[in-house]
Coordinates of C-alpha atoms in Angstrom, one line a residue:
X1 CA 19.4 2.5 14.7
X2 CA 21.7 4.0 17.3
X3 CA 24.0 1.3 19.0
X4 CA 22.6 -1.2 16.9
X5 CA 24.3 -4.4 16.1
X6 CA 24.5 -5.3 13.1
X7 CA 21.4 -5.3 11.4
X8 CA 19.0 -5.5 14.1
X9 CA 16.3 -3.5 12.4
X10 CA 14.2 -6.0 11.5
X11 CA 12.5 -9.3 12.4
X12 CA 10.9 -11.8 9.5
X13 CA 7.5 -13.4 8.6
X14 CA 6.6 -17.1 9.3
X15 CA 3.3 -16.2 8.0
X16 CA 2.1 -12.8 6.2
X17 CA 0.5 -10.3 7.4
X18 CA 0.9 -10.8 10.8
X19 CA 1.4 -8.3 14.2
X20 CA 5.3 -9.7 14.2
X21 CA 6.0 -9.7 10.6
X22 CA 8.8 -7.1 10.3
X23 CA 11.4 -6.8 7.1
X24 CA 14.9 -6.3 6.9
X25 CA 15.4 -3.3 3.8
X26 CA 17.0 -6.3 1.8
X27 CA 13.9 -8.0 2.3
X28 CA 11.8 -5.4 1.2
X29 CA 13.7 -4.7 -1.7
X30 CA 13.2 -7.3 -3.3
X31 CA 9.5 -7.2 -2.7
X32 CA 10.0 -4.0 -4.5
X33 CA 8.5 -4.9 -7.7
X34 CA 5.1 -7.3 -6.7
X35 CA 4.5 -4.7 -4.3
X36 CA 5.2 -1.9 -7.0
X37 CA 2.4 -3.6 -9.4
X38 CA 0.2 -3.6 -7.1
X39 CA 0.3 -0.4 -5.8
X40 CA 0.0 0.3 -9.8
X41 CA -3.1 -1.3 -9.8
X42 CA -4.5 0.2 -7.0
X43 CA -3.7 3.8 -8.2
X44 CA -5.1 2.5 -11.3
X45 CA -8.3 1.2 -10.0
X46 CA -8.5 4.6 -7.7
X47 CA -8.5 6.5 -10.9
X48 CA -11.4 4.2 -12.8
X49 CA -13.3 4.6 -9.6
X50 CA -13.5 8.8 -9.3
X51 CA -13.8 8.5 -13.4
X52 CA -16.8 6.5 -12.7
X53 CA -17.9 7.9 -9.8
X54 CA -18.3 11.2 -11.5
X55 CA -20.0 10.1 -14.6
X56 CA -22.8 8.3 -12.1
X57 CA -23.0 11.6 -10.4
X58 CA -23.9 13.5 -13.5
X59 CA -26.0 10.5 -15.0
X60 CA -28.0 10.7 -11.1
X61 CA -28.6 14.1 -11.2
X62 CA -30.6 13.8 -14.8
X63 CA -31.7 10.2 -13.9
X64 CA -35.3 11.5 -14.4
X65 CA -35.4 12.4 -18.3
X66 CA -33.1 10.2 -19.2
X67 CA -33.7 8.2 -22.3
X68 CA -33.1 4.3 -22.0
X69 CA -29.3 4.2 -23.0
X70 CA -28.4 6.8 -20.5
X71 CA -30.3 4.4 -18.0
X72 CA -28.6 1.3 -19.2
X73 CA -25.1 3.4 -18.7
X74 CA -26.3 4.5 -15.3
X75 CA -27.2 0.8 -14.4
X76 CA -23.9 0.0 -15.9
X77 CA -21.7 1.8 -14.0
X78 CA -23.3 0.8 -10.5
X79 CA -21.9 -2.6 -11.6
X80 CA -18.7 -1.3 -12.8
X81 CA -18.2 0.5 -9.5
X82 CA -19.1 -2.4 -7.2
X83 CA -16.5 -4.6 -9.4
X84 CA -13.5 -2.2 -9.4
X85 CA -14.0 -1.7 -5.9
X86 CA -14.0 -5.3 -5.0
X87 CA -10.8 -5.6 -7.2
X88 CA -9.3 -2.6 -4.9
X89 CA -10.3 -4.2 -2.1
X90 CA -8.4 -7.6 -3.0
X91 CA -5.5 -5.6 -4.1
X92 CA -5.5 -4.1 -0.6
X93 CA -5.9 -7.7 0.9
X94 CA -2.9 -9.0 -1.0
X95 CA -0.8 -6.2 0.1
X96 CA -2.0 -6.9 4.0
X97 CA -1.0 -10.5 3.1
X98 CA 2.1 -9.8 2.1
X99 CA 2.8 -8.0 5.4
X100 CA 2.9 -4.8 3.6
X101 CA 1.1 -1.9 5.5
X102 CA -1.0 0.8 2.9
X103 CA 0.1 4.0 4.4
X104 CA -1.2 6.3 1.8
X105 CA -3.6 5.4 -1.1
X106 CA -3.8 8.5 -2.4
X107 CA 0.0 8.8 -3.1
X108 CA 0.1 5.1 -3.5
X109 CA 2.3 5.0 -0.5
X110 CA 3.4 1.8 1.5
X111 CA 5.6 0.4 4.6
X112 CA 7.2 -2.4 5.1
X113 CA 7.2 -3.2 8.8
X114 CA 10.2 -2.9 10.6
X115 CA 11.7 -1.5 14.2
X116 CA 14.2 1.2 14.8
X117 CA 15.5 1.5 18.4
X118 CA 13.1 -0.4 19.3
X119 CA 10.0 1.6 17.5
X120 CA 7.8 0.9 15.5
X121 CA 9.0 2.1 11.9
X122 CA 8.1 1.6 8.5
X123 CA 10.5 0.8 5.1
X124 CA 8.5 3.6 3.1
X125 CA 8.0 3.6 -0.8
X126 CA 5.7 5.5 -3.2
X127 CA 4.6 4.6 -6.3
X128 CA 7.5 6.6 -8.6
X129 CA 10.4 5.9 -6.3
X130 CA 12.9 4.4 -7.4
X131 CA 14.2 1.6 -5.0
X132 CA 13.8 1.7 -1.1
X133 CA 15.7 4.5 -0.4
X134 CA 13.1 6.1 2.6
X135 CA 11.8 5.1 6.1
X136 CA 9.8 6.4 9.1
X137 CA 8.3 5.8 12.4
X138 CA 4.9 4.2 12.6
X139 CA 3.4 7.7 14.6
X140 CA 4.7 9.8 12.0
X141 CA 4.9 11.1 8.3
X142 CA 7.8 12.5 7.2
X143 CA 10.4 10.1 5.3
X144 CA 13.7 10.1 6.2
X145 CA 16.3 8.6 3.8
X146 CA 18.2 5.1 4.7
X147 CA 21.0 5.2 6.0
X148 CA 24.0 3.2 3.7
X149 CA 24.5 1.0 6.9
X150 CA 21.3 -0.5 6.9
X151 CA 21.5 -1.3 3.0
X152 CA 24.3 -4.1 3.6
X153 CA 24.2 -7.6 4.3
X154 CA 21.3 -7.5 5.7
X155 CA 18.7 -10.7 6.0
X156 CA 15.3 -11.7 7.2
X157 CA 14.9 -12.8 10.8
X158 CA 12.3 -14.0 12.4
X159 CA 11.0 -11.5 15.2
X160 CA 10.9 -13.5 19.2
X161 CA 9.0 -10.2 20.5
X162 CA 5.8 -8.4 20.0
X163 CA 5.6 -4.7 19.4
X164 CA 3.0 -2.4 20.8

């Protein structure tokens, strides 16, 4: 945010999940705890589904001689897999129409759009931090903490220009 003016980091939403929705960290902040539960939810569901997954993997490779209730389980969990996916999949959906960007599922890792000279950047959170105290271009990984200057007085704007 070199030779910035005051707060120019970031642009706002007329409508979610858009190319130009971009946040201000005040912004994202408070988003801070929908986003959070969700995230939550989607570690959550993550966990269900390799649970499941690998109960289905061992009821598959038996599937031959198995007596009925271990075919009624088998049955079962298909059903319970195709559900909790969906679910994921919603939870996913919501965050994309929130304007909020899943960078890491694994970690539960998001980013809030944003721009920092002029780049593509990313307010970043995982699941466990507390606050919005990271950020980093879109092309790369490594979080850098926010600087106090961005963290005052800051509002949401609506972006004028597209980025890349």
């Amino acid at each position: 945010m070199s030779g910035s003016t005051e707060n120019q980091m970031s642009g706002a939403p007329e409508r979610a999940g858009g190319p130009n929705v971009l946040f201000t960290w005040t912004v994202a902040q408070r988003m801070l705890p929908l986003v959070g539960r969700i995230v939550d939810d989607l570690l959550r569901r993550r966990q269900d589904l390799a649970r499941m997954e690998a109960e289905k993997a061992n009821l598959d490779l038996n599937r031959r001689t198995l007596a009925w209730p271990g075919r009624a389980r088998r049955y079962q969990l298909q059903e319970e897999l195709t559900e909790t996916d969906k679910q994921q999949r919603a939870a996913v959906a919501e965050l994309e129409g929130l304007g909020v960007t899943l960078i890491d599922p694994g970690l539960g890792q998001v980013g809030f759009p944003t721009t920092v000279n002029n780049r593509r950047a990313f307010f970043s959170w995982r699941a466990g931090d507390n606050g919005l105290a990271f950020w980093h271009f879109a092309e790369e990984t490594a979080r850098r903490p926010v600087p106090p200057t961005w963290t005052k007085g800051t509002e949401l704007r609506r972006r004028t220009s597209s980025l890349p």
